[in-house]
Short mmCIF file of C-alpha atoms in Angstrom, two decimals:
data_model
loop_
_atom_site.label_atom_id
_atom_site.label_comp_id
_atom_site.label_asym_id
_atom_site.label_seq_id
_atom_site.Cartn_x
_atom_site.Cartn_y
_atom_site.Cartn_z
CA UNK A 1 0.00 0.00 0.00
CA UNK A 2 1.04 3.56 -0.60
CA UNK A 3 1.93 5.97 2.20
CA UNK A 4 -1.36 7.83 1.67
CA UNK A 5 -3.39 4.65 2.05
CA UNK A 6 -1.52 3.71 5.23
CA UNK A 7 -2.05 7.18 6.70
CA UNK A 8 -5.75 7.00 5.82
CA UNK A 9 -6.16 3.60 7.52
CA UNK A 10 -4.29 4.76 10.63
CA UNK A 11 -6.46 7.90 10.75
CA UNK A 12 -9.60 5.72 10.66
CA UNK A 13 -8.20 3.50 13.42
CA UNK A 14 -7.36 6.55 15.56
CA UNK A 15 -10.86 7.94 15.02
CA UNK A 16 -12.41 4.63 16.06
CA UNK A 17 -10.25 4.38 19.17
CA UNK A 18 -10.99 8.00 20.01
CA UNK A 19 -14.72 7.34 19.73
CA UNK A 20 -14.47 4.35 22.09
CA UNK A 21 -12.39 6.33 24.60
CA UNK A 22 -14.83 9.24 24.44
CA UNK A 23 -17.77 6.88 24.94
CA UNK A 24 -16.15 4.97 27.79
CA UNK A 25 -15.47 8.06 29.90
CA UNK A 26 -18.81 9.72 29.06
CA UNK A 27 -20.91 6.68 29.99
CA UNK A 28 -18.90 6.05 33.17
CA UNK A 29 -18.93 9.70 34.26
CA UNK A 30 -22.53 10.60 33.40
CA UNK A 31 -24.37 11.49 36.60
CA UNK A 32 -27.57 9.62 37.32
CA UNK A 33 -29.36 12.67 38.69
CA UNK A 34 -28.97 14.60 35.44
CA UNK A 35 -29.78 11.55 33.33
CA UNK A 36 -33.00 10.97 35.28
CA UNK A 37 -34.01 14.59 34.69
CA UNK A 38 -33.44 14.13 30.94
CA UNK A 39 -35.34 10.82 30.97
CA UNK A 40 -38.29 12.37 32.81
CA UNK A 41 -38.37 15.17 30.23
CA UNK A 42 -38.96 12.55 27.50
CA UNK A 43 -35.46 11.77 26.19
CA UNK A 44 -35.45 8.00 25.63
CA UNK A 45 -31.68 7.98 25.04
CA UNK A 46 -31.09 9.11 28.64
CA UNK A 47 -33.03 6.08 29.89
CA UNK A 48 -30.89 3.85 27.66
CA UNK A 49 -27.76 5.32 29.26
CA UNK A 50 -29.18 4.62 32.72
CA UNK A 51 -29.94 1.03 31.72
CA UNK A 52 -26.44 0.61 30.33
CA UNK A 53 -24.88 1.97 33.52
CA UNK A 54 -26.93 -0.53 35.50
CA UNK A 55 -25.56 -3.42 33.42
CA UNK A 56 -22.23 -2.15 32.14
CA UNK A 57 -20.29 -5.41 31.88
CA UNK A 58 -21.09 -5.98 28.17
CA UNK A 59 -20.20 -2.40 27.28
CA UNK A 60 -16.83 -2.37 29.02
CA UNK A 61 -15.93 -5.76 27.54
CA UNK A 62 -16.84 -4.57 24.03
CA UNK A 63 -15.00 -1.29 24.60
CA UNK A 64 -11.81 -3.02 25.67
CA UNK A 65 -12.04 -5.45 22.76
CA UNK A 66 -12.30 -2.55 20.33
CA UNK A 67 -9.61 -0.40 21.95
CA UNK A 68 -7.03 -3.19 22.19
CA UNK A 69 -7.76 -4.51 18.69
CA UNK A 70 -7.42 -1.05 17.19
CA UNK A 71 -4.25 -0.29 19.15
CA UNK A 72 -2.57 -3.54 18.10
CA UNK A 73 -3.64 -3.17 14.47
CA UNK A 74 -2.55 0.44 14.44
CA UNK A 75 0.85 -0.49 15.81
CA UNK A 76 1.38 -3.19 13.20
CA UNK A 77 0.30 -1.03 10.26
CA UNK A 78 2.01 2.09 11.55
CA UNK A 79 5.36 0.40 12.10
CA UNK A 80 5.31 -1.16 8.65
CA UNK A 81 4.10 2.04 6.97
CA UNK A 82 6.51 4.56 8.46
CA UNK A 83 9.66 2.53 9.18
CA UNK A 84 10.94 2.50 5.55
CA UNK A 85 10.60 6.26 5.30
CA UNK A 86 12.34 6.82 8.62
CA UNK A 87 15.10 4.39 7.55
CA UNK A 88 15.63 6.39 4.36
CA UNK A 89 15.75 9.62 6.39
CA UNK A 90 18.18 8.20 8.98
CA UNK A 91 20.42 6.77 6.26
CA UNK A 92 21.19 10.31 5.08
CA UNK A 93 22.97 10.99 8.36
CA UNK A 94 23.97 7.56 9.63
CA UNK A 95 24.72 4.24 7.94
CA UNK A 96 25.40 1.41 10.29
CA UNK A 97 23.99 -1.53 12.29
CA UNK A 98 21.75 0.74 14.41
CA UNK A 99 19.93 2.36 11.49
CA UNK A 100 17.09 -0.21 11.51
CA UNK A 101 16.66 0.08 15.28
CA UNK A 102 16.57 3.87 15.15
CA UNK A 103 13.99 3.78 12.33
CA UNK A 104 11.81 1.35 14.30
CA UNK A 105 12.03 3.53 17.43
CA UNK A 106 11.04 6.68 15.49
CA UNK A 107 8.16 4.87 13.78
CA UNK A 108 6.95 3.41 17.08
CA UNK A 109 7.17 6.80 18.82
CA UNK A 110 5.20 8.54 16.07
CA UNK A 111 2.37 6.01 15.99
CA UNK A 112 2.19 5.79 19.78
CA UNK A 113 2.12 9.58 20.13
CA UNK A 114 -0.68 9.88 17.58
CA UNK A 115 -2.79 7.28 19.41
CA UNK A 116 -2.11 8.81 22.85
CA UNK A 117 -2.96 12.32 21.69
CA UNK A 118 -5.93 11.79 19.36
CA UNK A 119 -7.30 8.42 20.53
CA UNK A 120 -6.87 8.70 24.28
CA UNK A 121 -6.00 12.04 25.87
CA UNK A 122 -8.11 14.49 23.87
CA UNK A 123 -11.30 12.32 23.69
CA UNK A 124 -11.21 11.61 27.42
CA UNK A 125 -10.75 15.28 28.33
CA UNK A 126 -13.63 16.19 26.02
CA UNK A 127 -15.83 13.53 27.63
CA UNK A 128 -15.16 14.94 31.11
CA UNK A 129 -16.45 18.38 30.04
CA UNK A 130 -20.03 17.24 29.34
CA UNK A 131 -20.40 13.51 30.09
CA UNK A 132 -24.21 13.43 30.13
CA UNK A 133 -24.58 15.26 26.80
CA UNK A 134 -22.00 13.05 25.08
CA UNK A 135 -23.36 9.83 26.61
CA UNK A 136 -26.84 10.57 25.29
CA UNK A 137 -25.44 11.41 21.85
CA UNK A 138 -23.40 8.18 21.45
CA UNK A 139 -25.70 5.65 23.14
CA UNK A 140 -27.38 4.39 19.94
CA UNK A 141 -24.22 3.62 17.90
CA UNK A 142 -22.48 2.12 20.93
CA UNK A 143 -25.39 -0.29 21.44
CA UNK A 144 -24.90 -1.52 17.88
CA UNK A 145 -21.18 -2.01 18.59
CA UNK A 146 -22.02 -3.99 21.77
CA UNK A 147 -24.25 -6.34 19.75
CA UNK A 148 -21.43 -6.94 17.23
CA UNK A 149 -18.95 -7.79 20.02
CA UNK A 150 -21.51 -9.77 22.03
CA UNK A 151 -20.09 -13.32 21.54
CA UNK A 152 -16.51 -12.46 22.48
CA UNK A 153 -17.69 -10.06 25.21
CA UNK A 154 -19.79 -12.85 26.74
CA UNK A 155 -16.75 -15.14 26.96
CA UNK A 156 -14.54 -12.41 28.46
CA UNK A 157 -17.23 -11.46 31.00
CA UNK A 158 -17.69 -15.09 32.00
CA UNK A 159 -13.97 -15.40 32.77
CA UNK A 160 -13.95 -12.05 34.61
CA UNK A 161 -17.01 -12.98 36.72
CA UNK A 162 -15.41 -16.30 37.60
CA UNK A 163 -12.28 -14.52 38.82
CA UNK A 164 -14.33 -11.98 40.77
CA UNK A 165 -16.23 -14.75 42.54
CA UNK A 166 -13.02 -16.61 43.19
CA UNK A 167 -11.47 -13.60 44.94
CA UNK A 168 -14.84 -12.52 46.47
CA UNK A 169 -14.86 -9.08 44.81
CA UNK A 170 -18.19 -7.21 44.99
CA UNK A 171 -18.95 -5.71 41.57
CA UNK A 172 -22.20 -3.97 42.55
CA UNK A 173 -22.00 -0.21 42.06
CA UNK A 174 -22.82 1.85 45.14
CA UNK A 175 -25.00 4.87 44.29
CA UNK A 176 -25.90 5.98 47.81
CA UNK A 177 -25.65 9.75 48.27
CA UNK A 178 -24.18 10.82 51.61
CA UNK A 179 -24.21 14.15 53.39
CA UNK A 180 -20.57 14.63 52.37
CA UNK A 181 -21.59 14.23 48.72
CA UNK A 182 -24.34 16.81 49.05
CA UNK A 183 -22.04 19.15 50.96
CA UNK A 184 -19.42 18.86 48.23
CA UNK A 185 -22.03 19.69 45.57
CA UNK A 186 -23.16 22.73 47.59
CA UNK A 187 -19.57 23.93 48.00
CA UNK A 188 -18.99 23.54 44.27
CA UNK A 189 -22.22 25.44 43.55
CA UNK A 190 -21.19 28.25 45.88
CA UNK A 191 -17.74 28.51 44.27
CA UNK A 192 -19.29 28.55 40.79
CA UNK A 193 -21.74 31.28 41.79
CA UNK A 194 -24.83 29.09 41.34
CA UNK A 195 -25.58 29.36 45.07
CA UNK A 196 -25.27 32.68 46.84
CA UNK A 197 -23.33 32.76 50.10
CA UNK A 198 -26.49 33.27 52.17
CA UNK A 199 -28.30 30.42 50.38
CA UNK A 200 -25.34 28.14 50.98
CA UNK A 201 -25.43 29.06 54.67
CA UNK A 202 -29.18 28.29 54.88
CA UNK A 203 -28.77 24.84 53.32
CA UNK A 204 -25.89 23.99 55.67
CA UNK A 205 -28.00 25.02 58.64
CA UNK A 206 -30.89 22.80 57.52
CA UNK A 207 -28.61 19.75 57.47
CA UNK A 208 -27.20 20.72 60.87
CA UNK A 209 -30.67 20.31 62.41
CA UNK A 210 -29.93 16.59 62.47
CA UNK A 211 -26.78 17.13 64.54
CA UNK A 212 -27.70 20.03 66.82
CA UNK A 213 -29.49 19.26 70.09
CA UNK A 214 -32.37 21.24 71.52
CA UNK A 215 -30.27 23.10 74.16
CA UNK A 216 -28.28 24.78 71.36
CA UNK A 217 -31.34 26.82 70.29
CA UNK A 218 -33.61 26.99 73.36
CA UNK A 219 -34.15 29.86 75.76
CA UNK A 220 -32.20 28.76 78.87
CA UNK A 221 -33.84 28.33 82.26
CA UNK A 222 -32.55 31.58 83.73
CA UNK A 223 -34.14 33.59 80.90
CA UNK A 224 -37.53 31.85 80.97
CA UNK A 225 -40.39 34.16 81.99
CA UNK A 226 -43.27 32.29 83.66
CA UNK A 227 -46.45 32.90 85.64
CA UNK A 228 -47.54 31.14 88.82
CA UNK A 229 -51.12 30.19 89.65
CA UNK A 230 -51.23 32.88 92.33
CA UNK A 231 -49.46 35.56 90.28
CA UNK A 232 -50.82 39.06 91.14
CA UNK A 233 -52.54 40.86 88.28
CA UNK A 234 -50.10 43.76 88.44
CA UNK A 235 -47.17 41.36 88.07
CA UNK A 236 -48.76 39.69 85.05
CA UNK A 237 -49.36 43.07 83.40
CA UNK A 238 -45.78 44.09 84.08
CA UNK A 239 -44.36 40.91 82.54
CA UNK A 240 -46.60 41.23 79.49
CA UNK A 241 -45.39 44.79 78.99
CA UNK A 242 -41.72 44.08 79.66
CA UNK A 243 -41.33 40.81 77.71
CA UNK A 244 -42.86 40.77 74.21
CA UNK A 245 -43.35 36.99 74.17
CA UNK A 246 -46.39 35.30 72.68
CA UNK A 247 -46.38 32.37 75.15
CA UNK A 248 -45.62 32.09 78.87
CA UNK A 249 -45.16 29.02 81.05
CA UNK A 250 -47.59 28.58 83.94
CA UNK A 251 -46.13 26.88 87.03
CA UNK A 252 -47.46 26.03 90.49
CA UNK A 253 -44.82 27.75 92.63
CA UNK A 254 -41.44 27.12 91.01
CA UNK A 255 -40.40 26.77 87.39
CA UNK A 256 -39.90 23.01 87.83
CA UNK A 257 -43.61 22.57 88.68
CA UNK A 258 -44.91 23.14 85.17
CA UNK A 259 -48.67 23.06 84.66
CA UNK A 260 -48.97 24.37 81.10
CA UNK A 261 -48.68 27.62 79.22
CA UNK A 262 -50.82 30.59 78.34
CA UNK A 263 -51.00 32.48 75.08
CA UNK A 264 -50.57 36.25 75.42
CA UNK A 265 -53.43 36.63 72.95
CA UNK A 266 -55.84 34.91 75.37
CA UNK A 267 -54.83 37.26 78.18
CA UNK A 268 -55.29 40.25 75.87
CA UNK A 269 -58.82 39.08 75.10
CA UNK A 270 -59.58 38.95 78.85
CA UNK A 271 -58.21 42.48 79.26
CA UNK A 272 -60.40 43.75 76.40
CA UNK A 273 -63.42 42.05 77.99
CA UNK A 274 -62.62 43.69 81.35
CA UNK A 275 -62.05 40.30 82.95
CA UNK A 276 -59.53 39.60 85.66
CA UNK A 277 -56.30 38.17 84.26
CA UNK A 278 -54.88 36.78 87.47
CA UNK A 279 -57.40 33.95 87.57
CA UNK A 280 -55.55 31.45 85.40
CA UNK A 281 -57.69 28.35 84.86
CA UNK A 282 -58.42 25.58 82.39
CA UNK A 283 -59.93 28.01 79.89
CA UNK A 284 -56.65 29.89 79.53
CA UNK A 285 -53.99 27.32 80.48
CA UNK A 286 -53.02 25.01 77.63
CA UNK A 287 -51.21 21.69 77.76
CA UNK A 288 -47.53 22.22 77.05
CA UNK A 289 -45.40 19.86 74.97
CA UNK A 290 -42.69 18.36 77.20
CA UNK A 291 -39.48 17.11 75.59
CA UNK A 292 -36.11 15.78 76.83
CA UNK A 293 -32.97 17.84 76.28
CA UNK A 294 -31.41 14.98 74.30
CA UNK A 295 -33.62 15.51 71.22
CA UNK A 296 -32.11 16.91 68.05
CA UNK A 297 -33.73 19.90 66.37
CA UNK A 298 -34.81 17.64 63.52
CA UNK A 299 -36.60 15.31 65.96
CA UNK A 300 -38.22 18.31 67.63
CA UNK A 301 -39.56 19.48 64.28
CA UNK A 302 -41.25 16.08 63.91
CA UNK A 303 -42.75 16.47 67.40
CA UNK A 304 -44.07 19.93 66.53
CA UNK A 305 -45.54 18.60 63.30
CA UNK A 306 -47.27 15.62 64.92
CA UNK A 307 -48.60 17.54 67.95
CA UNK A 308 -49.55 20.71 66.02
CA UNK A 309 -47.75 22.68 68.74
CA UNK A 310 -45.17 25.45 68.35
CA UNK A 311 -43.98 25.70 71.95
CA UNK A 312 -42.26 23.15 74.19
CA UNK A 313 -40.65 23.00 77.63
CA UNK A 314 -37.31 21.16 77.89
CA UNK A 315 -36.52 18.81 80.79
CA UNK A 316 -33.24 17.15 81.74
CA UNK A 317 -32.75 13.66 83.15
CA UNK A 318 -33.53 14.91 86.68
CA UNK A 319 -36.96 16.21 85.61
CA UNK A 320 -35.77 19.81 86.00
CA UNK A 321 -36.69 22.49 83.48
CA UNK A 322 -33.63 23.57 81.51
CA UNK A 323 -35.41 25.89 79.10
CA UNK A 324 -38.16 26.43 76.56
CA UNK A 325 -38.08 26.35 72.77
CA UNK A 326 -40.42 27.44 70.01
CA UNK A 327 -40.73 26.81 66.30
CA UNK A 328 -39.40 30.34 65.77
CA UNK A 329 -36.20 29.40 67.61
CA UNK A 330 -35.59 26.63 65.08
CA UNK A 331 -36.30 29.00 62.19
CA UNK A 332 -33.81 31.48 63.62
CA UNK A 333 -31.24 28.68 63.76
CA UNK A 334 -31.76 28.04 60.05
CA UNK A 335 -32.24 31.61 58.81
CA UNK A 336 -29.98 33.43 61.23
CA UNK A 337 -30.12 37.19 61.22
CA UNK A 338 -32.78 37.26 58.49
CA UNK A 339 -35.50 36.37 60.97
CA UNK A 340 -33.90 37.63 64.19
CA UNK A 341 -35.76 40.67 65.58
CA UNK A 342 -33.76 43.86 65.09
CA UNK A 343 -34.05 44.88 68.72
CA UNK A 344 -32.78 41.54 70.00
CA UNK A 345 -29.30 41.68 71.49
CA UNK A 346 -26.74 40.16 69.16
CA UNK A 347 -24.76 37.24 70.52
CA UNK A 348 -21.79 37.76 68.19
CA UNK A 349 -20.45 41.27 67.60
CA UNK A 350 -17.56 41.71 65.19
CA UNK A 351 -15.26 44.46 66.46
CA UNK A 352 -12.81 44.30 63.55
CA UNK A 353 -11.37 41.70 61.17
CA UNK A 354 -9.54 39.91 63.98
CA UNK A 355 -11.69 40.22 67.11
CA UNK A 356 -15.23 39.45 68.25
CA UNK A 357 -17.31 39.97 71.40
CA UNK A 358 -19.36 36.81 71.89
CA UNK A 359 -22.04 36.00 74.44
CA UNK A 360 -21.23 32.97 76.59
CA UNK A 361 -24.58 31.34 75.76
CA UNK A 362 -23.86 31.39 72.01
CA UNK A 363 -24.30 27.90 70.50
CA UNK A 364 -21.05 26.32 69.37
CA UNK A 365 -22.37 25.86 65.81
CA UNK A 366 -23.11 29.59 65.49
CA UNK A 367 -19.66 30.48 66.78
CA UNK A 368 -18.03 28.05 64.34
CA UNK A 369 -19.83 29.70 61.45
CA UNK A 370 -18.80 33.19 62.58
CA UNK A 371 -15.14 32.27 63.09
CA UNK A 372 -14.97 29.78 60.20
CA UNK A 373 -13.82 26.95 62.45
CA UNK A 374 -14.48 23.45 61.09
CA UNK A 375 -14.37 21.46 64.32
CA UNK A 376 -14.05 22.06 68.04
CA UNK A 377 -12.39 19.57 70.43
CA UNK A 378 -14.77 17.03 72.05
CA UNK A 379 -17.89 18.89 70.86
CA UNK A 380 -20.20 16.25 72.30
CA UNK A 381 -19.38 17.48 75.83
CA UNK A 382 -20.84 21.00 75.55
CA UNK A 383 -23.40 23.05 73.63
CA UNK A 384 -22.32 26.67 74.12
CA UNK A 385 -19.16 28.76 74.10
CA UNK A 386 -19.35 29.00 77.90
CA UNK A 387 -19.47 25.20 78.04
CA UNK A 388 -16.37 25.03 75.85
CA UNK A 389 -14.48 27.31 78.24
CA UNK A 390 -15.53 25.33 81.30
CA UNK A 391 -14.62 22.04 79.60
CA UNK A 392 -11.16 23.28 78.62
CA UNK A 393 -10.36 25.07 81.91
CA UNK A 394 -11.87 22.32 84.10
CA UNK A 395 -13.24 24.95 86.49
CA UNK A 396 -15.70 27.81 86.73
CA UNK A 397 -13.99 30.49 84.61
CA UNK A 398 -13.13 33.93 85.98
CA UNK A 399 -12.37 37.17 84.13
CA UNK A 400 -9.08 37.08 82.18
CA UNK A 401 -9.06 33.25 81.95
CA UNK A 402 -8.13 32.29 78.40
CA UNK A 403 -8.12 29.31 76.07
CA UNK A 404 -6.17 29.22 72.80
CA UNK A 405 -7.46 26.97 70.04
CA UNK A 406 -7.43 26.89 66.25
CA UNK A 407 -5.57 30.17 65.91
CA UNK A 408 -7.97 32.04 68.24
CA UNK A 409 -7.63 33.30 71.78
CA UNK A 410 -10.83 32.98 73.85
CA UNK A 411 -10.71 35.34 76.85
CA UNK A 412 -13.39 35.63 79.54
CA UNK A 413 -14.42 39.28 79.86
CA UNK A 414 -17.43 39.24 82.19
CA UNK A 415 -18.80 36.69 84.66
CA UNK A 416 -22.08 37.15 86.55
CA UNK A 417 -22.79 34.73 89.41
CA UNK A 418 -20.68 31.94 87.89
CA UNK A 419 -22.25 32.55 84.47
CA UNK A 420 -19.96 33.59 81.62
CA UNK A 421 -21.66 36.61 80.14
CA UNK A 422 -19.18 37.68 77.49
CA UNK A 423 -15.91 36.63 75.89
CA UNK A 424 -13.39 38.40 73.72
CA UNK A 425 -12.21 36.22 70.84
CA UNK A 426 -9.06 37.34 69.03
CA UNK A 427 -7.50 35.86 65.91
CA UNK A 428 -3.82 35.01 66.41
CA UNK A 429 -1.11 35.34 63.77
CA UNK A 430 0.20 31.87 64.53
CA UNK A 431 -2.43 29.13 64.67
CA UNK A 432 -1.71 26.44 67.30
CA UNK A 433 -3.20 23.04 66.53
CA UNK A 434 -3.97 21.92 70.10
CA UNK A 435 -6.03 23.89 72.65
CA UNK A 436 -4.13 25.47 75.50
CA UNK A 437 -5.46 27.31 78.54
CA UNK A 438 -4.23 30.16 80.67
CA UNK A 439 -5.75 30.94 84.05
CA UNK A 440 -6.01 34.26 85.79
CA UNK A 441 -3.36 34.21 88.54
CA UNK A 442 -5.84 35.76 90.96
CA UNK A 443 -8.10 32.74 90.58
#
C-alpha cells in the first residue's frame, strides 16, 4: 500500500479508538441525577444510558475489545508504513547496524504519540467536560457495537465474573448519596456562583438540624419568663409589657412545677373584655409539649408537626426544666439574622477583622460559622461557648481566663454569678493546633 493509504487507515483507526475512549469516559462519568431529569423530560436515550450503567459489563468488555484490537492493528500497520521512510531519512545521516533500530524507534514513537494524543487524551478530556450530553449522543451507535462484540464479550465477562467470585470481589455499584456528597455539591455550587453565600449558609443550617441538640437553640432556664397560679394581676401586666413573648409558662410555685402555658393573645382578650387576668384556669392554660434535652432539632420538628404545637418545655434527666423552645427558635437557627428581631441583642459582635465579642450562651455551631472553624475539640461534651471554656479550663472560669485553640484566643471578659456573660475572641497570627489554657493568677 502507498503511504497515503496507510495514513488513511491509521487515521480511521485513531478515530475509532478515540470514539471508544470518548464513549467509555462519558458513559462512566454521566451522573444519574442529570440523566434521570433528561429521561423524565422525555429523552429515551437518557433512559438507555441509565440502563447501560446498571448493566455495564457488556459495554466495558466490548469497549476493551475494540480499543485493544485497534491499538494492536494500528501499531502493526504504523510500524510497517513509516519505518521504511524513517530508515531512508536516517540513512542520510547515519549508515550502520543501528539504522534499523533507530527507524523502528522513530516509527513506534510517532504512531504511539498519535494514538495517545488523538485516541486517548483528547477524547477523554472532552468527555469529562459534558459527560451526560455526550453519553446521550453516542448511546445508539455504541449499542450496535455492543451487539457486534456480544459473543466475544460474553466469553470475556464469564472469565472475569469467575475470577471476581473466586477472589470474592463485589462488583455492585454503590450509588448511595451521603451528606458529604451533598455538601461537596453545595460547595462547588457556591464557588461557581450558582448558590449565593447566604443560600449556601441556609442549606448547611438545615442539614445541621440533624446534629444540633435542643439546648443549642432553646431559651435557657434563667431567661424563661413564667407565671404562677397565684401571680398578682399587676405582676402579670408588668411581665406582658416588659417581655414581648407570645407564650408564657404557667407553674405552680417554682419553674420546675410546670402546669402548662398561656398564650398572650388569650390574656389580651380577657383584658379587652374587662375580665380579671390573674385567675388562670383551664380556659386559659393550655397543655404544654414536654421534651427531653437529648432531642435533636430535627426530631423536635417532627414532634411539633405531629402535635400541632409550636412551643415546648425542655426537661433534663432529673426532671428539671432547663429551658423552653419554640418553632421560631428553630427558624432562627436556620435563617440566622434574616428572621432575628432587630431589637434583640446580638450574641456575636464583630469588632474588627480579627476580634469578636461573643455571648457565653452562644451555641457552638453559630460560633463556628462566625469564626470559620471546622471542628471544636470534644464537641459532644458542651453546647455553648461557655461550656467550651468550662470544659477546657476544668473549672468555673473567671475574668481574664483564656483558652487558645485553632488560631484564636478565647478570653473571659465578664462573669455574673458563675455565668460567663461575654468573651473576647481574638484571631492570632500563629495558629496552634492543640487547645491550651491560661488561668487568671488571681483565681
